[in-house]
Amino acid sequence: MIGRGRRQSPECGVPLLPLPPLRYPRPFSTFPPVPPRSAPVMARAQGARGLLAAATLLGFLQASSSFELKDSSGKACIIADLTVAFSVEYKSNGQKEFANFFLPQNATVEPRSSCGKANTSHPLLVLGFGAGHSLSLNFTENADKYQVEELVFHYNLSDATLFHNSTTGDVKKASHKTTIEAHMGTKYRCISFKHINMKNVNITFSNVTLEAYLTNGTLSTNMTECAEDMGSTTAVVPTTPKQTTSQVPTTSPAPTASPPNPAVGKYNVTGVNGTCVLAYMGLQLNITYLKKDEKMGLDLLNFIPNNTAASGRCDNTSAFLNLTFEKTSVIFHFALNTSAEKFFLQGVSVSTTLPSEAKVPQFEASNNSMSELRATVGNSYKCSAEENLQVTDKALVNVFDVQIQVFKIDGDKFGAVEECQLDENNMLIPIIVGAALAGLVLIVLIAYLIGRKRSHAGYQTI
């Protein structure tokens, strides 16, 4: 029997439950999820609970949605209960706008969802909603684990309910690899916020209970907890906690401590007119690679500032910052938008030597179509939260506590600060909590005064 709010796929031979009239995901503006291109923060449990409390007080947090996909015998193969918030950047009358909305509870499991077939196809859960929007979770298994290998979001810009006065009416696609994974025979559980950052799209998961490759049609009693819920002491992917590198072991020991955040270093590039790049940041390289035994490995490298060499060059419209640590080089390519008078990170190139267990030891990757770390010329871009810069589906460059300025720099000092959107949103938490508490006090006071007035009206003078 299907639980309340769950939907099934018609391709499995089981009819869908009757759906209520379509209610569109309620856009929100006062308390949006993290806008696109800001840092996906792997929130600590305490911070996430504070954010949840603030949102709940004001009633802006959407209830979780439950879904089931069943096979032809009527047995569930995927169960998902989750809250998903979307923030999409789009153009409206030539201006940048953000559409913020939740995955509605009346979203449906689309017919193209599949339980997968052994050795031929993997499980796929496709959730459709609104006027042609869909969120797809592509599952894979590797040894004793399963994971959401890729997240794909299709959104229809012609939907005026969400994308007001959109310049185009195209159906856009955004996709990203994820770190959502669990041991086989366990359910994945994550209360905290998990941000997936894509081009022009940011998706925020919370209150997630998820399991694929079900054997008995019900959620397992055993659970794999996400690293965000466990704080800084444990991690979902077992790694060897080293300052520089850590690889996924071939066996499956219990999770160990997460690698520490990298130390913040100061780097600069000098051109003919003085300093043209000034950067403070902690730098971490995250690479997934194929090992000789055909299993996947993870190489996590923290740059140590004292052992990192900085070089580069710049001209009137472009600048390069080259950071080299041991056998690893990361090159940041900044560009100038002359019409908007803004600088931004246009590209990142990575070159490193992987551990000896890698099937191909030498790794190189680049992405020259970015639009990150954007600020007005003469100002500096600053973000205290972690930002994940996707080079390829196998390589991420993570920056921490970044402050950067390119081109117009006065001596060796940063200009006026332009905060990233995530930092600005984090400042809203105490304001929201305070406003909610003040509202509650006011309501209680008004109710008391009204009640007192009515009690006096019930007596007559003798």
Coordinates of C-alpha atoms in Angstrom, one line a residue:
M1 CA 0.0 0.0 0.0
I2 CA 1.3 3.4 -0.8
G3 CA 1.8 5.9 2.0
R4 CA 0.1 9.3 1.9
G5 CA 1.5 11.6 -0.7
R6 CA 3.5 8.9 -2.5
R7 CA 3.2 8.4 -6.2
Q8 CA 3.9 5.4 -8.4
S9 CA 5.1 5.1 -12.0
P10 CA 2.6 3.8 -14.5
E11 CA 5.3 1.9 -16.3
C12 CA 5.5 -0.4 -13.3
G13 CA 2.0 -1.6 -14.0
V14 CA 0.5 -0.1 -10.8
P15 CA -2.0 2.8 -11.2
L16 CA -1.2 6.2 -9.8
L17 CA -3.1 7.4 -6.8
P18 CA -5.7 10.1 -7.5
L19 CA -4.1 13.5 -7.4
P20 CA -5.5 16.7 -6.0
P21 CA -5.9 19.7 -8.3
L22 CA -2.4 20.9 -9.2
R23 CA -1.1 23.5 -6.8
Y24 CA 1.9 25.3 -8.0
P25 CA 5.0 25.4 -5.9
R26 CA 4.7 28.6 -3.8
P27 CA 7.4 31.1 -4.8
F28 CA 9.1 32.7 -1.8
S29 CA 11.0 35.9 -1.6
T30 CA 11.5 36.7 2.0
F31 CA 13.5 33.6 2.8
P32 CA 14.9 32.1 -0.4
P33 CA 17.3 29.1 -0.8
V34 CA 20.8 29.9 -1.7
P35 CA 20.9 31.7 -5.1
P36 CA 22.8 30.1 -8.0
R37 CA 26.5 30.6 -8.3
S38 CA 27.0 31.2 -4.6
A39 CA 28.8 28.7 -2.5
P40 CA 27.3 25.4 -1.7
V41 CA 27.8 25.1 2.0
M42 CA 28.1 21.7 3.6
A43 CA 26.2 23.1 6.6
R44 CA 27.1 21.9 10.1
A45 CA 24.2 20.3 11.9
Q46 CA 23.9 23.2 14.3
G47 CA 23.7 25.8 11.6
A48 CA 21.2 23.8 9.7
R49 CA 19.0 23.4 12.7
G50 CA 19.1 27.2 13.3
L51 CA 18.1 27.8 9.7
L52 CA 15.3 25.3 9.9
A53 CA 14.0 26.9 13.1
A54 CA 14.0 30.3 11.5
A55 CA 12.2 29.1 8.5
T56 CA 9.7 27.1 10.5
L57 CA 8.9 30.0 12.7
L58 CA 7.8 32.0 9.7
G59 CA 6.1 29.1 8.0
F60 CA 8.2 29.4 4.8
L61 CA 9.6 25.9 4.9
Q62 CA 7.8 23.5 2.6
A63 CA 6.8 20.1 4.0
S64 CA 8.7 17.2 2.7
S65 CA 7.3 15.2 -0.2
S66 CA 7.1 11.4 -0.4
F67 CA 7.5 9.2 -3.5
E68 CA 7.6 5.5 -4.3
L69 CA 8.6 3.7 -7.5
K70 CA 7.4 0.1 -7.8
D71 CA 8.4 -2.7 -10.1
S72 CA 6.0 -4.8 -12.1
S73 CA 5.3 -7.0 -9.1
G74 CA 4.1 -4.1 -7.1
K75 CA 7.2 -4.1 -4.8
A76 CA 8.9 -0.7 -4.1
C77 CA 12.4 -0.4 -5.5
I78 CA 13.0 3.3 -4.6
I79 CA 11.5 5.3 -1.7
A80 CA 12.2 9.0 -1.3
D81 CA 11.0 11.5 1.3
L82 CA 12.6 14.9 0.9
T83 CA 12.3 18.6 0.8
V84 CA 13.8 20.3 -2.3
A85 CA 14.2 24.1 -2.8
F86 CA 15.1 25.6 -6.1
S87 CA 16.7 28.9 -6.9
V88 CA 17.0 29.6 -10.7
E89 CA 18.7 32.6 -12.3
Y90 CA 17.0 33.9 -15.5
K91 CA 16.8 37.0 -17.7
S92 CA 13.7 39.2 -17.5
N93 CA 13.6 42.3 -19.7
G94 CA 17.4 42.2 -19.9
Q95 CA 17.8 42.1 -16.1
K96 CA 18.9 39.2 -13.9
E97 CA 16.1 37.7 -11.8
F98 CA 15.8 34.8 -9.4
A99 CA 12.9 32.3 -9.3
N100 CA 12.6 30.6 -5.9
F101 CA 10.3 27.7 -5.3
F102 CA 9.9 24.3 -3.7
L103 CA 9.3 20.8 -5.1
P104 CA 5.5 20.6 -4.5
Q105 CA 3.9 17.7 -2.5
N106 CA 1.7 16.9 -5.5
A107 CA 4.7 16.3 -7.8
T108 CA 4.4 12.9 -9.5
V109 CA 6.7 10.0 -10.4
E110 CA 7.0 10.2 -14.2
P111 CA 6.5 7.1 -16.4
R112 CA 10.1 7.2 -17.6
S113 CA 11.2 6.4 -14.1
S114 CA 12.7 2.9 -13.9
C115 CA 13.7 0.4 -11.2
G116 CA 16.6 -0.6 -13.5
K117 CA 17.7 -3.9 -14.8
A118 CA 20.7 -5.9 -13.7
N119 CA 23.8 -5.2 -15.8
T120 CA 21.8 -3.2 -18.4
S121 CA 20.3 -0.1 -16.8
H122 CA 20.4 1.7 -13.4
P123 CA 17.5 2.9 -11.3
L124 CA 16.1 6.3 -12.3
L125 CA 13.6 8.4 -10.3
V126 CA 12.0 11.3 -12.3
L127 CA 9.8 13.7 -10.4
G128 CA 7.6 15.9 -12.6
F129 CA 5.7 19.1 -11.5
G130 CA 4.2 22.3 -12.8
A131 CA 4.4 23.3 -16.5
G132 CA 7.0 20.9 -17.7
H133 CA 9.6 20.9 -14.8
S134 CA 11.3 17.7 -13.7
L135 CA 14.0 16.6 -11.3
S136 CA 15.8 13.3 -12.0
L137 CA 17.9 11.2 -9.6
N138 CA 20.1 8.8 -11.5
F139 CA 21.3 6.0 -9.2
T140 CA 24.4 3.7 -9.6
E141 CA 25.9 1.0 -7.4
N142 CA 29.6 0.4 -6.7
A143 CA 30.7 -2.6 -4.6
D144 CA 28.7 -2.2 -1.3
K145 CA 27.4 1.3 -1.9
Y146 CA 24.8 3.0 -4.0
Q147 CA 24.6 6.7 -4.8
V148 CA 22.8 9.5 -6.7
E149 CA 25.4 9.5 -9.5
E150 CA 23.8 12.5 -11.2
L151 CA 21.1 15.0 -10.5
V152 CA 19.3 16.5 -13.6
F153 CA 16.9 19.4 -13.5
H154 CA 14.7 20.5 -16.5
Y155 CA 12.9 23.8 -16.1
N156 CA 10.5 25.5 -18.5
L157 CA 11.2 29.3 -18.8
S158 CA 7.8 29.8 -20.5
D159 CA 6.1 29.1 -17.2
A160 CA 5.1 32.6 -16.3
T161 CA 3.9 31.5 -12.8
L162 CA 7.5 31.0 -11.8
F163 CA 9.6 32.9 -14.3
H164 CA 7.9 36.3 -14.6
N165 CA 8.5 38.1 -17.9
S166 CA 11.3 35.7 -18.9
T167 CA 13.2 36.8 -21.9
T168 CA 13.1 33.3 -23.4
G169 CA 10.7 30.5 -23.3
D170 CA 13.2 27.6 -23.6
V171 CA 13.3 24.4 -21.6
K172 CA 16.7 24.5 -19.9
K173 CA 18.7 21.6 -18.4
A174 CA 21.1 21.7 -15.5
S175 CA 23.0 18.6 -14.2
H176 CA 25.6 17.9 -11.5
K177 CA 27.3 15.0 -9.8
T178 CA 26.4 14.5 -6.2
T179 CA 27.9 13.2 -3.0
I180 CA 24.6 11.5 -1.9
E181 CA 25.6 7.9 -1.2
A182 CA 24.9 5.1 1.3
H183 CA 25.9 1.6 2.0
M184 CA 23.7 -1.1 0.3
G185 CA 20.9 -2.3 2.6
T186 CA 20.8 1.1 4.5
K187 CA 18.7 4.2 4.0
Y188 CA 20.3 7.5 3.4
R189 CA 19.3 10.1 6.0
C190 CA 20.2 13.8 6.0
I191 CA 18.4 16.5 8.0
S192 CA 20.8 19.2 7.2
F193 CA 20.8 21.5 4.2
K194 CA 22.8 20.1 1.2
H195 CA 23.4 22.5 -1.6
I196 CA 23.9 21.4 -5.2
N197 CA 25.3 24.2 -7.3
M198 CA 24.8 24.1 -11.1
K199 CA 25.0 26.7 -13.8
N200 CA 22.2 29.3 -13.1
V201 CA 20.6 26.8 -10.7
N202 CA 21.0 26.0 -7.0
I203 CA 19.1 23.1 -5.5
T204 CA 18.9 22.7 -1.7
F205 CA 18.0 19.3 -0.2
S206 CA 16.9 18.9 3.4
N207 CA 15.0 16.4 5.6
V208 CA 16.0 13.6 3.2
T209 CA 15.3 9.9 3.7
L210 CA 16.1 8.0 0.6
E211 CA 16.8 4.4 -0.4
A212 CA 17.3 2.7 -3.8
Y213 CA 17.9 -1.0 -4.7
L214 CA 15.3 -2.1 -2.1
T215 CA 15.1 -5.9 -1.7
N216 CA 12.0 -6.2 0.5
G217 CA 10.0 -3.2 -0.7
T218 CA 10.4 -1.2 2.5
L219 CA 13.0 1.2 4.0
S220 CA 15.8 -0.5 5.8
T221 CA 16.1 -0.1 9.5
N222 CA 19.9 0.5 9.2
M223 CA 20.9 4.0 8.2
T224 CA 23.8 5.9 6.6
E225 CA 23.9 9.4 8.0
C226 CA 25.2 12.3 5.9
A227 CA 28.4 14.1 7.0
E228 CA 26.5 17.4 7.5
D229 CA 24.3 15.8 10.3
M230 CA 27.4 14.3 11.9
G231 CA 29.2 17.6 12.0
S232 CA 33.0 17.7 11.7
T233 CA 33.7 14.3 13.3
T234 CA 32.6 11.8 10.6
A235 CA 32.0 11.7 6.9
V236 CA 29.8 9.7 4.5
V237 CA 32.7 8.6 2.2
P238 CA 35.3 6.8 4.2
T239 CA 38.6 8.6 3.8
T240 CA 42.0 8.6 5.3
P241 CA 42.3 12.0 7.2
K242 CA 45.5 13.5 5.9
Q243 CA 46.3 17.2 5.5
T244 CA 47.2 16.7 1.8
T245 CA 45.5 13.7 0.3
S246 CA 43.0 11.0 1.0
Q247 CA 41.7 8.1 -1.1
V248 CA 38.7 5.9 -0.8
P249 CA 39.9 2.5 0.5
T250 CA 39.2 -0.7 -1.4
T251 CA 37.6 -2.1 1.7
S252 CA 34.7 -0.5 3.6
P253 CA 35.8 0.4 7.1
A254 CA 33.7 2.6 9.3
P255 CA 33.7 6.3 8.4
T256 CA 36.6 8.3 9.9
A257 CA 37.3 12.0 10.5
S258 CA 36.7 14.5 7.7
P259 CA 39.8 16.2 6.3
P260 CA 40.2 19.7 7.8
N261 CA 39.5 22.8 5.8
P262 CA 42.6 24.2 4.1
A263 CA 44.5 27.1 5.6
V264 CA 43.9 30.5 4.1
G265 CA 46.8 31.9 2.0
K266 CA 47.5 35.3 0.5
Y267 CA 48.4 35.4 -3.2
N268 CA 49.0 38.2 -5.7
V269 CA 50.0 38.9 -9.2
T270 CA 51.9 42.0 -10.2
G271 CA 51.6 43.6 -13.7
V272 CA 53.1 46.7 -15.3
N273 CA 50.7 48.9 -13.4
G274 CA 51.2 47.3 -10.0
T275 CA 49.1 44.5 -8.3
C276 CA 46.5 43.2 -10.7
V277 CA 45.3 40.2 -8.7
L278 CA 45.0 40.1 -4.9
A279 CA 43.5 36.9 -3.3
Y280 CA 43.0 35.5 0.2
M281 CA 41.6 31.9 0.2
G282 CA 41.9 28.4 1.3
L283 CA 42.2 26.0 -1.6
Q284 CA 41.3 22.4 -1.9
L285 CA 41.3 20.1 -4.9
N286 CA 38.7 17.2 -5.1
I287 CA 39.2 14.6 -7.9
T288 CA 37.4 11.4 -8.5
Y289 CA 39.4 8.9 -10.5
L290 CA 39.4 5.3 -11.8
K291 CA 41.7 2.9 -10.0
K292 CA 43.6 0.0 -11.5
D293 CA 41.0 -2.4 -10.0
E294 CA 38.3 -0.6 -11.9
K295 CA 36.9 0.9 -8.7
M296 CA 36.6 4.7 -8.0
G297 CA 39.0 6.6 -5.9
L298 CA 38.9 10.0 -4.3
D299 CA 41.9 12.3 -4.1
L300 CA 41.4 15.3 -1.8
L301 CA 44.3 17.8 -1.7
N302 CA 44.6 20.8 0.6
F303 CA 47.0 23.5 -0.6
I304 CA 49.4 24.6 2.2
P305 CA 50.0 28.3 1.7
N306 CA 53.6 28.3 2.9
N307 CA 54.5 25.7 0.4
T308 CA 52.5 27.1 -2.5
A309 CA 54.1 29.2 -5.2
A310 CA 52.1 32.0 -6.9
S311 CA 52.7 33.4 -10.3
G312 CA 50.7 34.9 -13.2
R313 CA 50.2 37.6 -15.7
C314 CA 47.6 40.2 -16.6
D315 CA 46.6 42.7 -19.2
N316 CA 43.7 45.2 -19.6
T317 CA 40.9 42.6 -19.9
S318 CA 42.2 39.3 -18.5
A319 CA 44.3 38.0 -15.6
F320 CA 45.8 34.7 -14.6
L321 CA 46.7 33.4 -11.2
N322 CA 48.8 30.2 -11.2
L323 CA 49.1 28.4 -7.8
T324 CA 51.5 25.4 -7.6
F325 CA 51.7 23.0 -4.7
E326 CA 53.9 20.0 -4.9
K327 CA 53.0 18.3 -8.2
T328 CA 49.7 20.1 -8.5
S329 CA 48.9 23.3 -10.4
V330 CA 45.6 25.3 -10.5
I331 CA 45.3 28.2 -12.9
F332 CA 42.5 30.8 -12.4
H333 CA 41.6 32.8 -15.4
F334 CA 39.8 36.1 -14.7
A335 CA 38.1 38.3 -17.3
L336 CA 36.7 41.8 -17.4
N337 CA 33.2 42.6 -18.6
T338 CA 33.9 46.1 -19.9
S339 CA 30.2 47.0 -20.4
A340 CA 29.2 46.1 -16.9
E341 CA 32.5 47.1 -15.3
K342 CA 32.7 43.8 -13.5
F343 CA 35.4 41.2 -13.2
F344 CA 34.7 37.4 -12.9
L345 CA 36.3 34.0 -12.9
Q346 CA 36.0 32.7 -16.4
G347 CA 38.0 29.5 -16.3
V348 CA 40.0 27.1 -14.1
S349 CA 42.6 24.6 -15.2
V350 CA 43.9 21.8 -13.1
S351 CA 47.0 19.5 -13.5
T352 CA 48.0 17.0 -10.9
T353 CA 49.6 13.6 -10.3
L354 CA 47.2 11.1 -8.8
P355 CA 48.1 8.3 -6.3
S356 CA 49.9 5.3 -7.7
E357 CA 46.7 3.2 -7.6
A358 CA 45.2 5.4 -10.3
K359 CA 44.7 3.7 -13.7
V360 CA 45.9 7.0 -15.3
P361 CA 48.3 8.8 -12.9
Q362 CA 48.4 12.1 -14.7
F363 CA 45.2 14.2 -14.5
E364 CA 44.4 17.3 -16.4
A365 CA 41.1 19.2 -16.7
S366 CA 39.8 22.7 -17.5
N367 CA 36.6 24.7 -17.7
N368 CA 36.6 28.0 -19.6
S369 CA 32.9 28.8 -19.5
M370 CA 32.5 29.9 -15.8
S371 CA 31.0 33.0 -14.4
E372 CA 32.0 33.0 -10.7
L373 CA 33.5 35.3 -8.1
R374 CA 31.9 38.3 -9.7
A375 CA 32.3 41.9 -8.4
T376 CA 32.5 45.4 -9.6
V377 CA 35.9 46.6 -10.7
G378 CA 37.5 48.5 -7.8
N379 CA 35.7 46.4 -5.3
S380 CA 36.6 43.0 -3.8
Y381 CA 34.5 39.8 -3.8
K382 CA 34.2 38.1 -0.4
C383 CA 32.6 34.8 0.7
S384 CA 33.1 33.2 4.1
A385 CA 31.3 30.0 3.0
E386 CA 32.8 27.2 1.0
E387 CA 32.4 27.5 -2.7
N388 CA 32.7 24.6 -5.1
L389 CA 34.0 25.4 -8.6
Q390 CA 33.1 22.6 -11.0
V391 CA 35.9 22.1 -13.5
T392 CA 34.5 18.8 -14.8
D393 CA 32.3 16.0 -13.5
K394 CA 35.5 14.5 -12.0
A395 CA 37.2 17.6 -10.6
L396 CA 36.1 20.3 -8.2
V397 CA 38.2 23.2 -6.9
N398 CA 36.9 24.2 -3.5
V399 CA 37.7 27.7 -2.1
F400 CA 37.2 28.7 1.5
D401 CA 37.0 32.2 3.2
V402 CA 37.8 33.8 -0.2
Q403 CA 38.3 37.4 -0.8
I404 CA 39.6 38.5 -4.2
Q405 CA 40.0 41.6 -6.3
V406 CA 41.2 41.8 -9.9
F407 CA 42.4 44.7 -12.0
K408 CA 41.8 48.0 -10.3
I409 CA 43.7 47.6 -6.9
D410 CA 44.9 50.4 -4.7
G411 CA 48.4 49.3 -3.5
D412 CA 48.1 46.0 -1.6
K413 CA 44.6 46.7 -0.1
F414 CA 41.2 45.4 -0.9
G415 CA 38.5 47.8 -2.1
A416 CA 34.9 47.9 -0.8
V417 CA 33.5 44.4 -0.2
E418 CA 30.8 42.8 -2.2
E419 CA 29.5 39.8 -0.2
C420 CA 28.4 36.6 -1.8
Q421 CA 24.7 35.9 -1.7
L422 CA 25.1 33.0 0.7
D423 CA 26.8 35.2 3.4
E424 CA 24.1 37.8 3.0
N425 CA 21.4 35.1 3.5
N426 CA 23.1 33.8 6.6
M427 CA 22.8 37.2 8.1
L428 CA 19.1 37.0 7.8
I429 CA 18.8 34.1 10.3
P430 CA 19.0 36.2 13.5
I431 CA 16.9 38.8 11.9
I432 CA 14.2 36.3 11.0
V433 CA 14.3 34.6 14.4
G434 CA 14.1 38.0 16.2
A435 CA 11.2 39.2 14.0
A436 CA 9.3 36.0 14.5
L437 CA 9.8 36.2 18.3
A438 CA 8.7 39.8 18.3
G439 CA 5.6 38.9 16.3
L440 CA 4.7 36.2 18.8
V441 CA 5.1 38.5 21.7
L442 CA 2.9 41.1 20.0
I443 CA 0.2 38.5 19.3
V444 CA 0.2 37.3 22.9
L445 CA 0.0 40.9 24.1
I446 CA -2.9 41.8 21.9
A447 CA -4.7 38.6 22.8
Y448 CA -4.2 39.4 26.5
L449 CA -5.5 43.0 26.1
I450 CA -8.6 41.8 24.2
G451 CA -9.3 39.1 26.8
R452 CA -8.9 41.5 29.6
K453 CA -11.3 44.0 28.0
R454 CA -13.9 41.3 27.5
S455 CA -13.6 40.1 31.1
H456 CA -14.3 43.7 32.4
A457 CA -17.3 44.0 30.0
G458 CA -18.9 41.0 31.8
Y459 CA -19.4 42.8 35.1
Q460 CA -22.0 45.5 36.0
T461 CA -21.8 48.1 38.7
I462 CA -24.2 47.5 41.6

